[in-house]
Backbone atoms as SQL, in Angstrom:
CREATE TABLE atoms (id INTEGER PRIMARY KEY, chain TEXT, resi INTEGER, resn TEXT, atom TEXT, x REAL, y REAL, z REAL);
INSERT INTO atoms VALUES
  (1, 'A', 1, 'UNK', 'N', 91.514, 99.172, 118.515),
  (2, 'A', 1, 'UNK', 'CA', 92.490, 98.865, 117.502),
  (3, 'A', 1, 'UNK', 'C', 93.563, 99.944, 117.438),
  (4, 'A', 2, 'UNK', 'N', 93.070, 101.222, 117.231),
  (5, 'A', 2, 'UNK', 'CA', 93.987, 102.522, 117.728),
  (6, 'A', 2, 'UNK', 'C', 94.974, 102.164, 118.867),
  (7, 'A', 3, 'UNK', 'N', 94.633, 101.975, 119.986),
  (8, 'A', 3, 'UNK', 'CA', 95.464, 101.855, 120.759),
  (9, 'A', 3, 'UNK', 'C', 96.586, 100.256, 121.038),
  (10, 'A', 4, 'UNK', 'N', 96.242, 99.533, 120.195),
  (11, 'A', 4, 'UNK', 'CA', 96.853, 98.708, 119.635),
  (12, 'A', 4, 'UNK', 'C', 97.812, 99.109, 118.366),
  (13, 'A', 5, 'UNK', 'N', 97.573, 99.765, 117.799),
  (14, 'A', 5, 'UNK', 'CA', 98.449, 99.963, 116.841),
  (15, 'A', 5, 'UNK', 'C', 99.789, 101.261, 117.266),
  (16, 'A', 6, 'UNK', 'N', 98.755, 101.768, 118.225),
  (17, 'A', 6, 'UNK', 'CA', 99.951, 102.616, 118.682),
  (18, 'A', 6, 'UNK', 'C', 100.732, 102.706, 119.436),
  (19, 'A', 7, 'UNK', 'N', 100.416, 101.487, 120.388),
  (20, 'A', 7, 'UNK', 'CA', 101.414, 100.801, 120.944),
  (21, 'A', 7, 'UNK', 'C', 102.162, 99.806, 120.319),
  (22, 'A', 8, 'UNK', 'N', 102.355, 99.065, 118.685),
  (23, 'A', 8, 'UNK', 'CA', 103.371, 98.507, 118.287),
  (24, 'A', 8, 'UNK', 'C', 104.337, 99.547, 117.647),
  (25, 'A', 9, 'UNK', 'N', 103.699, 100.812, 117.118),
  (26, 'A', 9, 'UNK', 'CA', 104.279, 101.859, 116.623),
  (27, 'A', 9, 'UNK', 'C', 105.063, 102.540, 117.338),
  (28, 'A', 10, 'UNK', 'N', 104.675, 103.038, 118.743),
  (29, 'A', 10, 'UNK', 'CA', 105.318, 104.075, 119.971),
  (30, 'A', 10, 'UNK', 'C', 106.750, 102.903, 120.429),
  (31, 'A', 11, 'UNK', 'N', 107.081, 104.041, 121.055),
  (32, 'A', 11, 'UNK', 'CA', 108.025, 103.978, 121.818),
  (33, 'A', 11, 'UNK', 'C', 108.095, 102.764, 123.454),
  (34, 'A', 12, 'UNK', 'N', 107.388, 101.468, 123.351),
  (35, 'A', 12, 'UNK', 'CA', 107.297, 100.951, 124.076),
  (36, 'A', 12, 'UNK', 'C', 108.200, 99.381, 123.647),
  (37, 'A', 13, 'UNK', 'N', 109.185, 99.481, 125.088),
  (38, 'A', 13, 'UNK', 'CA', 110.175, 98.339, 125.181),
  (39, 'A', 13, 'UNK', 'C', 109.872, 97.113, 124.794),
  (40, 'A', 14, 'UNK', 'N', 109.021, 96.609, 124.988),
  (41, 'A', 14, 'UNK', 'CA', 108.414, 95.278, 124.998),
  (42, 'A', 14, 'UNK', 'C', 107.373, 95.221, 124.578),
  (43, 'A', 15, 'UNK', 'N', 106.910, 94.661, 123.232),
  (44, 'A', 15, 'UNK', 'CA', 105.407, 94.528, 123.336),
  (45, 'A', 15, 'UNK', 'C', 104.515, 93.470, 123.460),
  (46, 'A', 16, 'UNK', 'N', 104.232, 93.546, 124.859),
  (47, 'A', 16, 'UNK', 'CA', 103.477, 92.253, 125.464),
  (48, 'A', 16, 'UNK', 'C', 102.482, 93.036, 125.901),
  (49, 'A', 17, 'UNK', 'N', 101.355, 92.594, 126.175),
  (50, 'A', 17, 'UNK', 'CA', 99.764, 92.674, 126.435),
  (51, 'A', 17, 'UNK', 'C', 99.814, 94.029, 127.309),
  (52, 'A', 18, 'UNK', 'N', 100.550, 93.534, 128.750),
  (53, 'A', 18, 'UNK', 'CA', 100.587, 94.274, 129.997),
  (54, 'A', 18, 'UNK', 'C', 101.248, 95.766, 129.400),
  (55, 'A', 19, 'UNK', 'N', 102.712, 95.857, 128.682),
  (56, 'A', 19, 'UNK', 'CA', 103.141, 97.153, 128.106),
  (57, 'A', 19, 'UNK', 'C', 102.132, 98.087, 127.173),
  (58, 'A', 20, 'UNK', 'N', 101.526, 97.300, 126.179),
  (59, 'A', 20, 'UNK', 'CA', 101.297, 98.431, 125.139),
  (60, 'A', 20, 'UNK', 'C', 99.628, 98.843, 125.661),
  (61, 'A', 21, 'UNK', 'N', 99.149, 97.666, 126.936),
  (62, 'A', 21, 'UNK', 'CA', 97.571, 98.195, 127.486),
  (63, 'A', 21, 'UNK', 'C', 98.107, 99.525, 128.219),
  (64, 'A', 22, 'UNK', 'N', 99.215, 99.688, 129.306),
  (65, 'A', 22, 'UNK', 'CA', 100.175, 100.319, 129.795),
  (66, 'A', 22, 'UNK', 'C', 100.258, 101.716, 128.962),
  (67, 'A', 23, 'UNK', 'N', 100.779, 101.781, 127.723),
  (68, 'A', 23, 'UNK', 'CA', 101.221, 102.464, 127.241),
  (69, 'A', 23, 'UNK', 'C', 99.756, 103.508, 126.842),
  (70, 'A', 24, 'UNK', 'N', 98.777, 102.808, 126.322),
  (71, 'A', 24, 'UNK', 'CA', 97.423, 103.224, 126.279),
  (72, 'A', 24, 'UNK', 'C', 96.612, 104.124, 126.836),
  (73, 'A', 25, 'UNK', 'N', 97.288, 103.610, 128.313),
  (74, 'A', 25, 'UNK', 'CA', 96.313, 104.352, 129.641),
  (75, 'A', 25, 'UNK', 'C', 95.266, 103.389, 129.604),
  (76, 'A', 26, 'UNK', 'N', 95.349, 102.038, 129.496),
  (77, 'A', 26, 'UNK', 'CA', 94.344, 101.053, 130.232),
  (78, 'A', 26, 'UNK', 'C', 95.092, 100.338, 131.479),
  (79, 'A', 27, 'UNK', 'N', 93.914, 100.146, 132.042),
  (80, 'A', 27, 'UNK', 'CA', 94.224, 99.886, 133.732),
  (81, 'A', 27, 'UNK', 'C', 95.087, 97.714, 133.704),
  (82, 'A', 28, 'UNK', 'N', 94.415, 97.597, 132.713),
  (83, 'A', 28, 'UNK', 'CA', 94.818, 95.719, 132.089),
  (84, 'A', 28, 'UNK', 'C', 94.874, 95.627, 130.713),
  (85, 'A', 29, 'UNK', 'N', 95.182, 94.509, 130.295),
  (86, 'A', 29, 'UNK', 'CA', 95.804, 94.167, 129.083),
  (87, 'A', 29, 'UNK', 'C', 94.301, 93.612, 128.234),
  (88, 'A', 30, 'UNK', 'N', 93.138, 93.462, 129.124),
  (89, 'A', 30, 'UNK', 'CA', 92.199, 92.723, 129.194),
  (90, 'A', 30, 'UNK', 'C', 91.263, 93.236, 127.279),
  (91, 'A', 31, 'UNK', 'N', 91.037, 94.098, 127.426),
  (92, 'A', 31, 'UNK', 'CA', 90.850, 94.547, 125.958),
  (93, 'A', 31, 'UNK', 'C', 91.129, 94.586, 124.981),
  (94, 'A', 32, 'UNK', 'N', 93.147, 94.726, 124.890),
  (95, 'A', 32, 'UNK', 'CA', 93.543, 94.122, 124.190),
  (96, 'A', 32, 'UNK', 'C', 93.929, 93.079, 123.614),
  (97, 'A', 33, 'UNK', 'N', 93.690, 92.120, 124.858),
  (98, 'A', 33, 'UNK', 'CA', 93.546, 90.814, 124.468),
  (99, 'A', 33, 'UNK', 'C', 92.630, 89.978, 124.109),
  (100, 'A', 34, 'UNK', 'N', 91.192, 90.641, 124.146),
  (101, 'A', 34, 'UNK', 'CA', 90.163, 90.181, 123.621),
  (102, 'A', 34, 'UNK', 'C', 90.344, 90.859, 122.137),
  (103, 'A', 35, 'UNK', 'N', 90.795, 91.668, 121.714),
  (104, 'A', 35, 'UNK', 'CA', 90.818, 92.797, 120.665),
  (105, 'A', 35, 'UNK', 'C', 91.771, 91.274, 119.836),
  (106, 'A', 36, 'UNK', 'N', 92.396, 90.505, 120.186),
  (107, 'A', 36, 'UNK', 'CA', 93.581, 89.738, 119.210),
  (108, 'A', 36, 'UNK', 'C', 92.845, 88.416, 119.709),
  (109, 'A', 37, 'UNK', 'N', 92.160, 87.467, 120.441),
  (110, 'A', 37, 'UNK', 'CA', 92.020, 86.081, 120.423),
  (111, 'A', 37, 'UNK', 'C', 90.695, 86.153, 119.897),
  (112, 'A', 38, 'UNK', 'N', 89.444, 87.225, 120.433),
  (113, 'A', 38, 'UNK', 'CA', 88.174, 86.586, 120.596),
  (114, 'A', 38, 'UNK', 'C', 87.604, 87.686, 119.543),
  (115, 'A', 39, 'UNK', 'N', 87.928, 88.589, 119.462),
  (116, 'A', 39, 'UNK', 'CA', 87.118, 89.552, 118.245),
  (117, 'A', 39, 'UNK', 'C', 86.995, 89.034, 116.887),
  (118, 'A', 40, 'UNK', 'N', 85.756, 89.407, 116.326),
  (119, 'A', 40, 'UNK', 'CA', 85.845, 88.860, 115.054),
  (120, 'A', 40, 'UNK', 'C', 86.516, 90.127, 114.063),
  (121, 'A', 41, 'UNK', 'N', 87.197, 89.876, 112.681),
  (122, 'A', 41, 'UNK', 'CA', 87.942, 91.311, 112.334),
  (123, 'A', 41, 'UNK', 'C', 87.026, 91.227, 110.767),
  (124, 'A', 42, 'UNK', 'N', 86.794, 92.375, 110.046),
  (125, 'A', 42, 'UNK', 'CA', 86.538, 92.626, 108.800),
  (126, 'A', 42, 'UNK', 'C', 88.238, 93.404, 108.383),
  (127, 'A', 43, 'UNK', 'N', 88.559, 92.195, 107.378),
  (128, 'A', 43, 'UNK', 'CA', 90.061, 92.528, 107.046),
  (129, 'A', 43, 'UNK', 'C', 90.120, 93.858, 106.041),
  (130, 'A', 44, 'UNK', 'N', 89.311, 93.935, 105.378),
  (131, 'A', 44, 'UNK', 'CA', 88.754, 95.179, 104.281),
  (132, 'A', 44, 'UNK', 'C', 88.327, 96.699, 105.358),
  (133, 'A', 45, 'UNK', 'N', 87.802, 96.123, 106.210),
  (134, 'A', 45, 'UNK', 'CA', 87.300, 97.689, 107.222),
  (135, 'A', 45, 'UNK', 'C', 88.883, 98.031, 107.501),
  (136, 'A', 46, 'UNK', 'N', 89.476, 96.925, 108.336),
  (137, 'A', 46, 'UNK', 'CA', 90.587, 97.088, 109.314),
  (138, 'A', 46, 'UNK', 'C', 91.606, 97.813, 108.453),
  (139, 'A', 47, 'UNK', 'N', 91.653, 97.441, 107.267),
  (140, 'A', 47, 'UNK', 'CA', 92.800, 97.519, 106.573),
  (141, 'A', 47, 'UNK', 'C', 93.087, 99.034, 105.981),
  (142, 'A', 48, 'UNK', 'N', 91.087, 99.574, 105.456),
  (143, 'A', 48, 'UNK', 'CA', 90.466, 101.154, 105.150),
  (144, 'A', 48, 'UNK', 'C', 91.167, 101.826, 106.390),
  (145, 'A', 49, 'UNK', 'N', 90.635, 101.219, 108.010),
  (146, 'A', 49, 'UNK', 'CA', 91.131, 102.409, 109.042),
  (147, 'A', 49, 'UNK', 'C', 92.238, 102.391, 108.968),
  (148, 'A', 50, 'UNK', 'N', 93.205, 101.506, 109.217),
  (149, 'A', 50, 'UNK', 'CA', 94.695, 102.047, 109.179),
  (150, 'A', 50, 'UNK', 'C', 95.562, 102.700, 108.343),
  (151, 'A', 51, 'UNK', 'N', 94.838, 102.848, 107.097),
  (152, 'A', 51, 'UNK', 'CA', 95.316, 103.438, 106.167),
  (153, 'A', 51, 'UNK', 'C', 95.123, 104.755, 106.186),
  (154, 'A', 52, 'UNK', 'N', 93.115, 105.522, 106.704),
  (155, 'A', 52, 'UNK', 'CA', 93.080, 106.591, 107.041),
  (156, 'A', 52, 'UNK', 'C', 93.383, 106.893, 108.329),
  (157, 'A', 53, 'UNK', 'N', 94.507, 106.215, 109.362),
  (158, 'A', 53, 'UNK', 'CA', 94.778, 106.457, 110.621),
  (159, 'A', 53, 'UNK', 'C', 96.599, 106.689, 109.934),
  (160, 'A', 54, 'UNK', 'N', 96.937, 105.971, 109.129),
  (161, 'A', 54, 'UNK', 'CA', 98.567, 106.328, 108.660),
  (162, 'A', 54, 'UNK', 'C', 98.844, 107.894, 107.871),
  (163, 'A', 55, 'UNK', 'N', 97.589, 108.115, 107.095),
  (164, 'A', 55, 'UNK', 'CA', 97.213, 109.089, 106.026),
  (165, 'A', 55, 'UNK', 'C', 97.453, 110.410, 107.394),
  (166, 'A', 56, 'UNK', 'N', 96.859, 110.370, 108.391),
  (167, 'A', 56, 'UNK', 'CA', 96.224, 111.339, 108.955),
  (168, 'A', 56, 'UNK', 'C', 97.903, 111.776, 110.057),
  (169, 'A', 57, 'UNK', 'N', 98.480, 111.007, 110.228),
  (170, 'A', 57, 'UNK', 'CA', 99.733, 111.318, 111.466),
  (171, 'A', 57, 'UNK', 'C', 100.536, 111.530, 110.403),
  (172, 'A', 58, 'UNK', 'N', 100.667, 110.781, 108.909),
  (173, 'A', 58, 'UNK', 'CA', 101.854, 111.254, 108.023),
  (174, 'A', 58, 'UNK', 'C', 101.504, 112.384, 107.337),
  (175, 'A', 59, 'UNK', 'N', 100.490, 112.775, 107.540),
  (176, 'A', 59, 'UNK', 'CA', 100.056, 113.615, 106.175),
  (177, 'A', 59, 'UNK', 'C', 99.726, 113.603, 104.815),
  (178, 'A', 60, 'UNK', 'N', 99.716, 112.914, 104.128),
  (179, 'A', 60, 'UNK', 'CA', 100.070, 112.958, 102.535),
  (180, 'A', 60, 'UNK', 'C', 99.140, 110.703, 102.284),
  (181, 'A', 61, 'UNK', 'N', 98.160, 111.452, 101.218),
  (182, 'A', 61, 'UNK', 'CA', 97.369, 109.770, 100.823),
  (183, 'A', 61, 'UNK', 'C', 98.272, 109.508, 99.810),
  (184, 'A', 62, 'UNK', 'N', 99.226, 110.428, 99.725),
  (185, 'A', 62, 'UNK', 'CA', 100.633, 109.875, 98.418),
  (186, 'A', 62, 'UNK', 'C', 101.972, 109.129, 98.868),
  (187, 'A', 63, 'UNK', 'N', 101.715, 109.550, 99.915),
  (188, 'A', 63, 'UNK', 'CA', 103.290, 108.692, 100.959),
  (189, 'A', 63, 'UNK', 'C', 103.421, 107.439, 100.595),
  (190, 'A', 64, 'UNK', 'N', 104.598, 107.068, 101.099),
  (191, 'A', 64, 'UNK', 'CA', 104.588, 105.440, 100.911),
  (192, 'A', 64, 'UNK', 'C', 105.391, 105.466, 102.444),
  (193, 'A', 65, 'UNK', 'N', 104.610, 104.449, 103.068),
  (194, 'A', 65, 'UNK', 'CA', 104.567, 103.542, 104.268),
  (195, 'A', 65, 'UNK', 'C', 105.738, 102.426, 104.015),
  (196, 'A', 66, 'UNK', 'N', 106.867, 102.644, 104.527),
  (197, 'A', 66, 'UNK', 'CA', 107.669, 101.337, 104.622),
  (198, 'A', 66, 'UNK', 'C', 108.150, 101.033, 106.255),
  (199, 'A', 67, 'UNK', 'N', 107.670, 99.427, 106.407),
  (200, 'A', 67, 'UNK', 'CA', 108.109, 99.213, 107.533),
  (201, 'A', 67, 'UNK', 'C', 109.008, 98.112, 107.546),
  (202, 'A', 68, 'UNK', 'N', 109.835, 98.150, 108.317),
  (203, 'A', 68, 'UNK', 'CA', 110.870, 97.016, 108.109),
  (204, 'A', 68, 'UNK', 'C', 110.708, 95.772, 108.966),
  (205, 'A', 69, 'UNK', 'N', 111.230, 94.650, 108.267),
  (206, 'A', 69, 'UNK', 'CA', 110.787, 93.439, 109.236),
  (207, 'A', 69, 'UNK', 'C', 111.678, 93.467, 110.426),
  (208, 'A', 70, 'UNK', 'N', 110.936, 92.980, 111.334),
  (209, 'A', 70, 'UNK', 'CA', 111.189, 92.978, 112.471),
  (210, 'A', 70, 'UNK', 'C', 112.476, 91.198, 112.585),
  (211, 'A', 71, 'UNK', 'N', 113.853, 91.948, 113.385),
  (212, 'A', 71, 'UNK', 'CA', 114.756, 90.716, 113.434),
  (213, 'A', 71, 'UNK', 'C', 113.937, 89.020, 113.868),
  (214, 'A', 72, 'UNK', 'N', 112.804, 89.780, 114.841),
  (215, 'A', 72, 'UNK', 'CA', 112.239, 88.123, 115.242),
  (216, 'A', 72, 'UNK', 'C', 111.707, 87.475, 113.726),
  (217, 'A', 73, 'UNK', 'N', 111.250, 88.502, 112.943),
  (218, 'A', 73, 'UNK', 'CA', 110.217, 87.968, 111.888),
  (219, 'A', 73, 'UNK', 'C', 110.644, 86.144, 111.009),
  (220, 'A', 74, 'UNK', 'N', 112.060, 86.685, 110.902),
  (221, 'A', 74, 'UNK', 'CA', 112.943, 85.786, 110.327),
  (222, 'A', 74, 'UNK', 'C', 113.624, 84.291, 111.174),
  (223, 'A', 75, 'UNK', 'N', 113.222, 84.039, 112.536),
  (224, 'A', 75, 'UNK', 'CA', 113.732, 83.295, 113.125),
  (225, 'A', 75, 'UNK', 'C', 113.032, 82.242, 112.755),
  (226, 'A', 76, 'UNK', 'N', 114.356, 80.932, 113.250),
  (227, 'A', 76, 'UNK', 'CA', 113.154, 79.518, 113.329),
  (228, 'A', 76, 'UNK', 'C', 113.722, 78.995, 114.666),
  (229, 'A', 77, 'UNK', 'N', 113.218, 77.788, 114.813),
  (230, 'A', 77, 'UNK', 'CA', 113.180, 77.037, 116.030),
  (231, 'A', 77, 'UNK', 'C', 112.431, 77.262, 117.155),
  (232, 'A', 78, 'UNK', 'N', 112.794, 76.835, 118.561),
  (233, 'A', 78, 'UNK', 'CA', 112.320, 77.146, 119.555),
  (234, 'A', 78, 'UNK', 'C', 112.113, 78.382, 119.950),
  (235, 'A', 79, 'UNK', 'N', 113.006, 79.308, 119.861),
  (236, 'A', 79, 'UNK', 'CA', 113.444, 80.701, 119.947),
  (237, 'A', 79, 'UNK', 'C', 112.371, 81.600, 119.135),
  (238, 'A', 80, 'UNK', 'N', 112.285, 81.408, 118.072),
  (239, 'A', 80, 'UNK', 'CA', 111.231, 82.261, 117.470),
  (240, 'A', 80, 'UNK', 'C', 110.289, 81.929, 116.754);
């Protein structure tokens, strides 16, 4: 999940399977793509780690985390 998250976070062009496994230092995308179709998730665990994984690179359990939507977020049609 770490290395999933830090590849939507980092500095990587594209984020498709092959880039952010890439970006990781995995040899295929293969983990992370079981990590998003076939894993089962506890939304309450997932939600605890990223919070003590945001806490820990920002510093401060007082911060506030703002992320902005992403231009695709908002599309309709075929396109997005």
């Amino acid at each position: 999940m770490r290395d999933y998250v830090r590849g939507l976070l980092g500095p990587v062009g594209r984020k498709n399977g092959w880039q952010l496994a890439e970006y990781a230092g995995h040899a295929t995308p293969d983990g992370l793509q079981h990590l998003l179709s076939r894993s089962r998730w506890d939304a309450d665990r997932l939600r605890d780690d990223l919070q003590s994984y945001a806490t820990e690179q920002l510093g401060s359990s007082e911060g506030v985390l703002i992320i902005p939507v992403p231009v695709w977020a908002g599309r309709r049609g075929r396109e997005g």
